[in-house]
mmCIF file of C-alpha atoms and ligand atoms in Angstrom:
data_model
loop_
_atom_site.group_PDB
_atom_site.id
_atom_site.type_symbol
_atom_site.label_atom_id
_atom_site.label_comp_id
_atom_site.label_asym_id
_atom_site.label_seq_id
_atom_site.Cartn_x
_atom_site.Cartn_y
_atom_site.Cartn_z
ATOM 1 C CA MET A 201 85.854 142.308 164.324
ATOM 2 C CA GLY A 202 86.265 143.217 167.289
ATOM 3 C CA LEU A 203 89.371 143.625 169.369
ATOM 4 C CA SER A 204 91.898 140.874 169.276
ATOM 5 C CA ALA A 205 91.386 137.820 171.923
ATOM 6 C CA GLN A 206 92.761 137.939 175.023
ATOM 7 C CA THR A 207 92.217 136.281 177.749
ATOM 8 C CA LEU A 208 90.057 138.004 180.558
ATOM 9 C CA ALA A 209 92.298 137.489 184.855
ATOM 10 C CA ASP A 210 91.515 138.716 187.799
ATOM 11 C CA GLY A 211 94.251 139.452 190.852
ATOM 12 C CA PHE A 212 94.296 136.817 191.848
ATOM 13 C CA GLY A 213 95.895 134.297 188.941
ATOM 14 C CA ARG A 214 92.531 133.330 188.317
ATOM 15 C CA ARG A 215 91.735 133.445 184.228
ATOM 16 C CA PHE A 216 87.747 133.637 183.096
ATOM 17 C CA HIS A 217 86.380 131.842 179.241
ATOM 18 C CA TYR A 218 83.145 130.879 180.947
ATOM 19 C CA LEU A 219 80.103 133.435 181.025
ATOM 20 C CA ARG A 220 76.746 131.998 182.816
ATOM 21 C CA LEU A 221 73.893 133.979 181.886
ATOM 22 C CA SER A 222 70.628 133.831 182.917
ATOM 23 C CA VAL A 223 67.626 135.442 180.763
ATOM 24 C CA THR A 224 65.163 135.371 182.865
ATOM 25 C CA GLU A 225 64.075 135.313 186.401
ATOM 26 C CA VAL A 226 60.621 133.077 186.103
ATOM 27 C CA CYS A 227 60.688 129.972 186.606
ATOM 28 C CA ASN A 228 57.709 127.420 186.675
ATOM 29 C CA PHE A 229 58.947 125.067 189.465
ATOM 30 C CA ARG A 230 58.610 125.198 193.166
ATOM 31 C CA CYS A 231 61.709 123.978 194.273
ATOM 32 C CA THR A 232 62.282 123.744 198.604
ATOM 33 C CA TYR A 233 65.338 124.997 198.632
ATOM 34 C CA CYS A 234 65.163 127.865 195.933
ATOM 35 C CA LEU A 235 61.661 129.074 195.265
ATOM 36 C CA PRO A 236 59.852 127.417 197.797
ATOM 37 C CA ASP A 237 56.081 129.664 197.324
ATOM 38 C CA GLY A 238 56.684 129.995 192.948
ATOM 39 C CA TRP A 239 58.023 132.910 191.249
ATOM 40 C CA LYS A 240 56.694 136.037 192.033
ATOM 41 C CA LYS A 241 57.449 139.775 190.166
ATOM 42 C CA THR A 242 58.933 141.452 192.303
ATOM 43 C CA ALA A 243 59.824 144.201 189.762
ATOM 44 C CA PRO A 244 59.159 145.469 185.806
ATOM 45 C CA LEU A 245 60.082 141.682 183.273
ATOM 46 C CA SER A 246 62.688 143.495 181.329
ATOM 47 C CA PHE A 247 64.623 140.585 180.595
ATOM 48 C CA LEU A 248 67.571 141.096 177.755
ATOM 49 C CA ARG A 249 66.199 140.649 174.097
ATOM 50 C CA VAL A 250 67.645 138.562 171.851
ATOM 51 C CA ASP A 251 69.673 141.403 169.909
ATOM 52 C CA GLU A 252 71.264 142.649 173.863
ATOM 53 C CA VAL A 253 72.415 139.177 174.546
ATOM 54 C CA GLY A 254 74.126 138.873 171.164
ATOM 55 C CA ARG A 255 76.409 142.234 172.032
ATOM 56 C CA LEU A 256 77.560 140.863 175.324
ATOM 57 C CA VAL A 257 78.362 137.828 174.308
ATOM 58 C CA ALA A 258 80.394 139.546 171.359
ATOM 59 C CA ALA A 259 82.205 141.632 174.377
ATOM 60 C CA PHE A 260 83.155 138.765 175.564
ATOM 61 C CA SER A 261 84.277 137.326 173.374
ATOM 62 C CA ASP A 262 86.105 139.589 172.245
ATOM 63 C CA LEU A 263 87.355 139.390 176.336
ATOM 64 C CA GLY A 264 89.120 135.366 175.847
ATOM 65 C CA LEU A 265 85.780 133.518 176.569
ATOM 66 C CA SER A 266 84.973 130.571 174.644
ATOM 67 C CA LYS A 267 82.049 129.379 176.779
ATOM 68 C CA VAL A 268 78.369 130.322 177.788
ATOM 69 C CA ARG A 269 75.408 128.351 179.617
ATOM 70 C CA LEU A 270 71.908 129.769 179.614
ATOM 71 C CA THR A 271 70.601 129.419 183.037
ATOM 72 C CA GLY A 272 68.222 131.532 185.053
ATOM 73 C CA GLY A 273 65.128 131.328 186.746
ATOM 74 C CA GLU A 274 63.838 128.756 184.138
ATOM 75 C CA PRO A 275 65.553 129.669 180.588
ATOM 76 C CA THR A 276 62.701 128.087 178.995
ATOM 77 C CA VAL A 277 60.136 129.458 180.087
ATOM 78 C CA ARG A 278 61.835 132.339 177.731
ATOM 79 C CA LYS A 279 59.820 132.385 174.169
ATOM 80 C CA ASP A 280 63.146 133.577 172.007
ATOM 81 C CA ILE A 281 64.981 130.814 174.091
ATOM 82 C CA GLU A 282 65.617 129.053 170.256
ATOM 83 C CA ALA A 283 66.766 132.636 169.169
ATOM 84 C CA LEU A 284 68.925 133.234 172.339
ATOM 85 C CA ILE A 285 71.094 130.668 171.928
ATOM 86 C CA ALA A 286 70.863 130.455 168.600
ATOM 87 C CA ALA A 287 72.737 134.441 169.160
ATOM 88 C CA ALA A 288 75.018 132.666 171.603
ATOM 89 C CA ALA A 289 75.819 129.659 169.239
ATOM 90 C CA SER A 290 76.416 132.127 165.843
ATOM 91 C CA THR A 291 79.252 134.172 168.309
ATOM 92 C CA PRO A 292 82.633 133.389 166.865
ATOM 93 C CA GLY A 293 85.056 132.051 169.436
ATOM 94 C CA VAL A 294 82.308 130.642 171.099
ATOM 95 C CA GLY A 295 82.727 126.816 170.913
ATOM 96 C CA LYS A 296 80.411 125.706 173.304
ATOM 97 C CA VAL A 297 77.481 126.878 174.733
ATOM 98 C CA ALA A 298 75.473 124.889 177.568
ATOM 99 C CA MET A 299 71.812 125.600 179.525
ATOM 100 C CA THR A 300 71.166 124.423 183.035
ATOM 101 C CA THR A 301 67.404 123.209 182.761
ATOM 102 C CA ASN A 302 64.236 122.126 185.025
ATOM 103 C CA GLY A 303 63.440 119.522 182.209
ATOM 104 C CA TRP A 304 60.140 120.315 182.157
ATOM 105 C CA ASN A 305 59.379 121.332 177.884
ATOM 106 C CA LEU A 306 62.805 118.619 176.872
ATOM 107 C CA HIS A 307 60.962 115.674 175.664
ATOM 108 C CA LYS A 308 59.741 118.659 173.020
ATOM 109 C CA HIS A 309 62.727 120.632 172.235
ATOM 110 C CA ALA A 310 65.935 118.159 172.733
ATOM 111 C CA ALA A 311 66.715 118.187 168.331
ATOM 112 C CA SER A 312 65.496 121.851 168.155
ATOM 113 C CA TRP A 313 67.721 123.151 170.782
ATOM 114 C CA ARG A 314 70.377 121.036 169.546
ATOM 115 C CA ALA A 315 70.086 122.229 165.794
ATOM 116 C CA ALA A 316 69.537 126.579 167.197
ATOM 117 C CA GLY A 317 74.208 125.237 168.370
ATOM 118 C CA LEU A 318 73.108 124.316 171.788
ATOM 119 C CA THR A 319 76.080 121.827 172.715
ATOM 120 C CA HIS A 320 75.880 121.549 176.077
ATOM 121 C CA LEU A 321 72.864 120.622 178.570
ATOM 122 C CA ASN A 322 72.483 120.256 182.469
ATOM 123 C CA VAL A 323 69.569 118.536 183.724
ATOM 124 C CA SER A 324 68.327 119.931 186.960
ATOM 125 C CA VAL A 325 66.426 115.858 188.405
ATOM 126 C CA ASP A 326 66.658 116.497 192.863
ATOM 127 C CA SER A 327 65.043 112.425 192.925
ATOM 128 C CA LEU A 328 64.555 109.274 190.248
ATOM 129 C CA ASP A 329 61.547 108.696 192.719
ATOM 130 C CA THR A 330 58.185 110.197 191.816
ATOM 131 C CA GLU A 331 56.484 111.337 195.335
ATOM 132 C CA THR A 332 60.275 112.692 195.907
ATOM 133 C CA PHE A 333 60.592 114.614 192.674
ATOM 134 C CA ALA A 334 56.953 115.667 192.856
ATOM 135 C CA ALA A 335 57.181 116.730 197.034
ATOM 136 C CA ILE A 336 61.433 118.624 196.092
ATOM 137 C CA THR A 337 59.777 120.505 192.554
ATOM 138 C CA GLY A 338 56.268 121.206 193.146
ATOM 139 C CA ARG A 339 55.554 119.858 190.319
ATOM 140 C CA ASP A 340 55.070 115.805 189.475
ATOM 141 C CA ARG A 341 56.799 115.974 186.396
ATOM 142 C CA LEU A 342 59.462 113.052 186.276
ATOM 143 C CA PRO A 343 58.435 111.163 183.752
ATOM 144 C CA GLU A 344 58.847 113.865 180.987
ATOM 145 C CA VAL A 345 61.381 114.925 182.165
ATOM 146 C CA LEU A 346 63.403 110.980 182.179
ATOM 147 C CA ALA A 347 61.925 111.123 178.840
ATOM 148 C CA GLY A 348 63.168 114.862 177.653
ATOM 149 C CA ILE A 349 67.181 113.286 178.982
ATOM 150 C CA ASP A 350 67.045 110.082 176.977
ATOM 151 C CA GLY A 351 65.832 111.924 174.142
ATOM 152 C CA SER A 352 68.585 114.463 174.339
ATOM 153 C CA LEU A 353 70.814 111.332 174.655
ATOM 154 C CA VAL A 354 69.957 110.515 171.080
ATOM 155 C CA ALA A 355 69.883 114.184 169.508
ATOM 156 C CA GLY A 356 74.163 115.058 169.454
ATOM 157 C CA TYR A 357 75.332 117.026 172.242
ATOM 158 C CA SER A 358 78.507 117.202 173.369
ATOM 159 C CA ALA A 359 77.250 116.279 176.714
ATOM 160 C CA VAL A 360 74.126 116.016 179.367
ATOM 161 C CA LYS A 361 74.469 116.311 182.422
ATOM 162 C CA LEU A 362 72.581 116.205 185.495
ATOM 163 C CA ASN A 363 72.310 118.448 188.842
ATOM 164 C CA ALA A 364 70.712 116.919 191.985
ATOM 165 C CA VAL A 365 70.631 118.850 195.027
ATOM 166 C CA LEU A 366 72.110 116.724 197.597
ATOM 167 C CA LEU A 367 69.533 117.422 200.769
ATOM 168 C CA ARG A 368 70.170 115.429 203.942
ATOM 169 C CA GLU A 369 66.799 112.175 203.750
ATOM 170 C CA SER A 370 66.405 112.233 200.306
ATOM 171 C CA ALA A 371 69.327 112.569 198.658
ATOM 172 C CA GLN A 372 71.336 109.791 200.556
ATOM 173 C CA ALA A 373 68.719 107.335 200.062
ATOM 174 C CA GLY A 374 68.659 107.537 195.937
ATOM 175 C CA PHE A 375 72.554 106.936 195.878
ATOM 176 C CA ALA A 376 71.846 103.230 194.719
ATOM 177 C CA ALA A 377 69.328 104.276 192.152
ATOM 178 C CA TRP A 378 71.493 107.188 190.909
ATOM 179 C CA SER A 379 74.810 104.465 190.734
ATOM 180 C CA GLU A 380 71.986 102.582 188.398
ATOM 181 C CA PHE A 381 70.352 105.208 186.402
ATOM 182 C CA VAL A 382 74.397 106.153 184.909
ATOM 183 C CA ARG A 383 74.541 101.794 184.544
ATOM 184 C CA GLU A 384 74.059 102.370 180.768
ATOM 185 C CA ARG A 385 73.526 105.896 180.084
ATOM 186 C CA PRO A 386 76.786 107.879 179.603
ATOM 187 C CA VAL A 387 75.813 111.011 181.887
ATOM 188 C CA ALA A 388 77.627 112.577 184.989
ATOM 189 C CA VAL A 389 75.742 112.904 187.705
ATOM 190 C CA ARG A 390 76.323 115.921 189.952
ATOM 191 C CA PHE A 391 75.465 116.102 193.306
ATOM 192 C CA ILE A 392 75.640 119.729 194.267
ATOM 193 C CA GLU A 393 75.804 120.910 198.413
ATOM 194 C CA LEU A 394 73.194 122.954 198.988
ATOM 195 C CA MET A 395 74.040 126.425 199.079
ATOM 196 C CA ARG A 396 72.766 128.628 201.855
ATOM 197 C CA THR A 397 70.817 132.267 200.323
ATOM 198 C CA GLY A 398 68.865 135.046 202.095
ATOM 199 C CA ASP A 399 65.855 133.081 201.682
ATOM 200 C CA ASN A 400 66.621 129.608 202.587
ATOM 201 C CA ALA A 401 67.919 129.888 206.347
ATOM 202 C CA ASP A 402 66.190 127.839 208.174
ATOM 203 C CA PHE A 403 66.008 125.082 205.565
ATOM 204 C CA PHE A 404 69.274 125.556 205.002
ATOM 205 C CA LEU A 405 69.874 124.202 208.513
ATOM 206 C CA LYS A 406 67.274 121.004 208.298
ATOM 207 C CA HIS A 407 69.050 120.074 204.835
ATOM 208 C CA HIS A 408 71.489 120.702 203.956
ATOM 209 C CA VAL A 409 74.885 118.023 204.346
ATOM 210 C CA ARG A 410 78.468 117.952 203.816
ATOM 211 C CA GLY A 411 79.123 116.326 200.348
ATOM 212 C CA THR A 412 81.365 113.488 202.109
ATOM 213 C CA VAL A 413 78.745 111.476 202.242
ATOM 214 C CA LEU A 414 78.542 111.026 199.165
ATOM 215 C CA GLN A 415 82.318 110.415 198.465
ATOM 216 C CA ALA A 416 82.474 107.618 201.608
ATOM 217 C CA TRP A 417 79.402 105.790 199.826
ATOM 218 C CA LEU A 418 80.697 106.253 196.666
ATOM 219 C CA THR A 419 84.268 104.699 197.512
ATOM 220 C CA ALA A 420 82.783 101.784 199.239
ATOM 221 C CA ASN A 421 80.966 101.053 195.865
ATOM 222 C CA GLY A 422 83.862 100.922 193.721
ATOM 223 C CA TRP A 423 84.175 104.405 192.158
ATOM 224 C CA THR A 424 87.199 106.033 191.562
ATOM 225 C CA GLN A 425 87.977 109.870 191.273
ATOM 226 C CA ARG A 426 88.837 110.522 187.822
ATOM 227 C CA PRO A 427 91.133 113.717 186.654
ATOM 228 C CA ARG A 428 89.896 117.375 186.209
ATOM 229 C CA ASP A 429 89.565 118.402 182.681
ATOM 230 C CA PHE A 430 90.911 122.337 181.921
ATOM 231 C CA ASP A 431 86.986 123.359 181.639
ATOM 232 C CA ASP A 432 85.698 120.938 184.905
ATOM 233 C CA GLY A 433 84.935 123.616 187.341
ATOM 234 C CA PRO A 434 84.979 123.037 191.082
ATOM 235 C CA ALA A 435 83.074 119.270 190.103
ATOM 236 C CA VAL A 436 85.038 116.300 191.079
ATOM 237 C CA GLU A 437 83.577 113.426 189.098
ATOM 238 C CA TYR A 438 84.077 109.533 190.288
ATOM 239 C CA GLU A 439 83.866 106.402 187.811
ATOM 240 C CA HIS A 440 83.604 103.420 187.948
ATOM 241 C CA PRO A 441 84.470 100.441 185.240
ATOM 242 C CA ASP A 442 80.671 98.457 184.851
ATOM 243 C CA HIS A 443 79.125 102.137 184.315
ATOM 244 C CA ALA A 444 79.001 104.013 181.923
ATOM 245 C CA GLY A 445 78.160 107.082 182.732
ATOM 246 C CA ARG A 446 79.613 109.364 186.109
ATOM 247 C CA ILE A 447 78.678 110.673 189.280
ATOM 248 C CA GLY A 448 80.336 114.032 190.775
ATOM 249 C CA LEU A 449 79.818 116.475 193.500
ATOM 250 C CA ILE A 450 79.891 120.156 193.635
ATOM 251 C CA ALA A 451 81.244 121.181 197.529
ATOM 252 C CA PRO A 452 81.440 124.817 198.040
ATOM 253 C CA TYR A 453 81.976 124.630 201.252
ATOM 254 C CA GLY A 454 84.463 122.510 200.274
ATOM 255 C CA ALA A 455 87.821 124.323 201.107
ATOM 256 C CA GLY A 456 89.253 125.873 197.839
ATOM 257 C CA PHE A 457 86.406 125.869 196.483
ATOM 258 C CA CYS A 458 86.828 128.953 194.737
ATOM 259 C CA ASP A 459 90.451 128.783 194.109
ATOM 260 C CA SER A 460 89.511 127.252 190.985
ATOM 261 C CA CYS A 461 86.612 129.528 189.802
ATOM 262 C CA ASN A 462 86.735 130.047 186.092
ATOM 263 C CA ARG A 463 83.861 131.796 185.772
ATOM 264 C CA LEU A 464 81.888 135.246 185.122
ATOM 265 C CA ARG A 465 78.130 136.463 185.541
ATOM 266 C CA VAL A 466 75.685 138.415 184.016
ATOM 267 C CA THR A 467 72.020 138.428 185.627
ATOM 268 C CA ALA A 468 68.972 138.909 182.896
ATOM 269 C CA ARG A 469 68.738 142.152 183.858
ATOM 270 C CA GLY A 470 72.383 142.699 182.622
ATOM 271 C CA LYS A 471 74.066 143.512 185.490
ATOM 272 C CA LEU A 472 77.750 141.566 185.555
ATOM 273 C CA ARG A 473 78.034 139.617 188.639
ATOM 274 C CA LEU A 474 81.828 138.372 190.003
ATOM 275 C CA CYS A 475 80.124 135.956 192.117
ATOM 276 C CA LEU A 476 77.070 133.948 192.658
ATOM 277 C CA PHE A 477 77.312 135.233 196.075
ATOM 278 C CA GLY A 478 78.604 138.524 196.170
ATOM 279 C CA GLU A 479 76.442 142.057 195.955
ATOM 280 C CA GLY A 480 75.585 144.255 193.716
ATOM 281 C CA GLY A 481 76.640 143.925 190.289
ATOM 282 C CA ILE A 482 78.701 146.324 187.271
ATOM 283 C CA ASP A 483 75.684 147.617 185.421
ATOM 284 C CA LEU A 484 76.379 146.297 181.194
ATOM 285 C CA ARG A 485 72.423 147.000 179.528
ATOM 286 C CA ASP A 486 73.337 150.763 178.715
ATOM 287 C CA LEU A 487 76.515 149.450 175.844
ATOM 288 C CA LEU A 488 74.270 146.979 174.868
ATOM 289 C CA GLN A 489 72.039 149.116 172.654
ATOM 290 C CA HIS A 490 74.674 150.045 169.695
ATOM 291 C CA ASP A 491 77.175 147.300 167.983
ATOM 292 C CA ALA A 492 79.412 150.091 168.518
ATOM 293 C CA ASP A 493 79.622 150.192 171.669
ATOM 294 C CA ARG A 494 81.571 147.559 171.808
ATOM 295 C CA ALA A 495 84.970 147.764 172.591
ATOM 296 C CA GLU A 496 83.790 150.107 175.370
ATOM 297 C CA LEU A 497 81.482 147.554 176.954
ATOM 298 C CA GLY A 498 84.598 144.867 177.191
ATOM 299 C CA GLU A 499 86.885 147.772 178.558
ATOM 300 C CA ARG A 500 84.384 148.202 181.260
ATOM 301 C CA ILE A 501 84.074 144.096 181.685
ATOM 302 C CA ARG A 502 88.186 143.997 182.079
ATOM 303 C CA SER A 503 88.268 146.683 184.478
ATOM 304 C CA SER A 504 85.364 145.617 186.459
ATOM 305 C CA MET A 505 88.005 142.903 187.198
ATOM 306 C CA GLY A 506 89.695 143.960 190.157
ATOM 307 C CA GLY A 507 86.845 143.524 191.747
ATOM 308 C CA LYS A 508 86.624 140.013 192.423
ATOM 309 C CA ALA A 509 87.004 139.128 196.103
ATOM 310 C CA GLN A 510 88.962 135.419 197.039
ATOM 311 C CA GLY A 511 85.847 133.020 198.249
ATOM 312 C CA HIS A 512 83.003 133.487 198.627
ATOM 313 C CA ARG A 513 81.957 134.555 202.752
ATOM 314 C CA LEU A 514 79.326 131.562 202.755
ATOM 315 C CA HIS A 515 81.106 129.943 206.138
ATOM 316 C CA GLU A 516 80.239 132.074 207.821
ATOM 317 C CA ASN A 517 76.762 132.713 206.703
ATOM 318 C CA ARG A 518 77.364 135.645 204.399
ATOM 319 C CA PRO A 519 75.674 134.593 200.801
ATOM 320 C CA GLY A 520 75.538 138.088 199.631
ATOM 321 C CA ASP A 521 72.442 139.874 198.948
ATOM 322 C CA THR A 522 71.469 137.028 196.780
ATOM 323 C CA ARG A 523 68.360 135.833 198.356
ATOM 324 C CA HIS A 524 67.703 132.027 195.924
ATOM 325 C CA LEU A 525 69.893 131.509 193.108
ATOM 326 C CA ALA A 526 66.426 131.516 190.647
ATOM 327 C CA GLN A 527 67.784 135.566 190.587
ATOM 328 C CA LEU A 528 70.265 135.515 189.256
ATOM 329 C CA GLY A 529 71.275 132.078 187.461
ATOM 330 C CA GLY A 530 72.758 129.157 189.559
HETATM 331 N N1 SAM B 223 65.585 126.107 186.565
HETATM 332 C C1 SAM B 223 66.968 125.754 185.731
HETATM 333 C C2 SAM B 223 67.321 124.617 187.157
HETATM 334 O O1 SAM B 223 67.060 123.999 187.901
HETATM 335 O O2 SAM B 223 68.511 123.958 186.688
HETATM 336 C C3 SAM B 223 67.866 126.587 185.734
HETATM 337 C C4 SAM B 223 67.963 127.731 187.030
HETATM 338 S S1 SAM B 223 68.726 127.015 188.995
HETATM 339 C C5 SAM B 223 69.056 128.239 189.865
HETATM 340 C C6 SAM B 223 70.417 126.314 188.580
HETATM 341 C C7 SAM B 223 70.771 124.712 189.308
HETATM 342 O O3 SAM B 223 70.996 125.270 191.342
HETATM 343 C C8 SAM B 223 69.688 124.211 190.207
HETATM 344 O O4 SAM B 223 70.238 122.668 189.549
HETATM 345 C C9 SAM B 223 69.230 123.643 191.354
HETATM 346 O O5 SAM B 223 68.604 122.762 191.530
HETATM 347 C C10 SAM B 223 70.046 124.766 191.484
HETATM 348 N N2 SAM B 223 69.929 125.727 192.702
HETATM 349 C C11 SAM B 223 68.868 125.895 193.163
HETATM 350 N N3 SAM B 223 69.151 126.799 194.695
HETATM 351 C C12 SAM B 223 70.428 125.855 195.118
HETATM 352 C C13 SAM B 223 70.773 126.189 196.459
HETATM 353 N N4 SAM B 223 70.359 127.101 197.057
HETATM 354 N N5 SAM B 223 71.593 125.158 196.759
HETATM 355 C C14 SAM B 223 72.513 123.885 195.531
HETATM 356 N N6 SAM B 223 72.478 124.724 194.783
HETATM 357 C C15 SAM B 223 71.038 124.647 193.987
HETATM 358 FE FE1 SF4 B 224 63.319 126.952 189.027
HETATM 359 FE FE2 SF4 B 224 65.477 125.966 188.732
HETATM 360 FE FE3 SF4 B 224 64.813 127.115 191.276
HETATM 361 FE FE4 SF4 B 224 64.077 124.870 191.056
HETATM 362 S S1 SF4 B 224 66.104 125.568 191.124
HETATM 363 S S2 SF4 B 224 63.294 126.998 191.854
HETATM 364 S S3 SF4 B 224 63.926 125.081 188.838
HETATM 365 S S4 SF4 B 224 65.300 128.574 189.179
#
């Protein structure tokens, strides 16, 4: 047994029970706002192994963590993704294991990932229009992604959520189609305001639109805001009496966005990142090699918390050293 469960907190009274763990920087899509030229190898591939992930999650669990999200890059390009899921899911104290995926192979694996211990799934789908989807992601894969979503709805997940980046032209044109999509399906579609990163400054200027356009559409069409759950994070969700699903907004440029921050991040190379838009990171990898280092690892994590900033500085056009979200895990 490790330390007794205690909650990680920072100097601003925020508590952290949620770890977003990137398991790879590699991706097979080319989303216009993230990796428009596709993923390129810039450093040797040495991402966290299954045993390292097991030790990392165990140390966070000692510190009160109860939810882990696997992300990337595209986490499912890892051939050992099922073992990574199982390593997180088998850690005592971890009740929720989530994954964010672009859905390219979900139609084949929804059931086996669930069996391995995955409880929550987020699938990124930027458009329900085949051509727009291909233009945004660089991959003509919408039918497979949608088949994967429908497969995951019968695979027994606690929740299936969809992510769509809010882009000025395409997203607004799609609001009505998304509303129809969730009429019978019990899924939450969450629009994410486009974030500026180191690499996408020009794209951002051209395509960023405030989440208020979505909120205005929802209100005009009979959707109402629902109360937030304890671990919803920054999403605000809307519901409608005629629709089984929900539509939500994640608005990082909105007021108070960082006040509800409940997550910490670890990169695929084992660095603790206190903010998505921060700089550098605290290397944990040397303490991930032996079970005996568990207490020291926990202490390094705990003692780093004082470095967490109150908020990001995106409003000042300062995305930290994040070139794109695939680098750190979005
Ligand atoms: N590859 C997986 C996927 O796309 O779901 C997981 C990693 S991806 C970086 C995680 C999420 O970040 C996706 O929903 C993606 O759309 C979103 N994302 C990436 N770059 C973004 C940006 N600049 N602004 C807003 N959301 C972004
Ligand atoms: Fe890949 Fe996800 Fe980035 Fe798209 S958003 S390029 S799927 S990492």
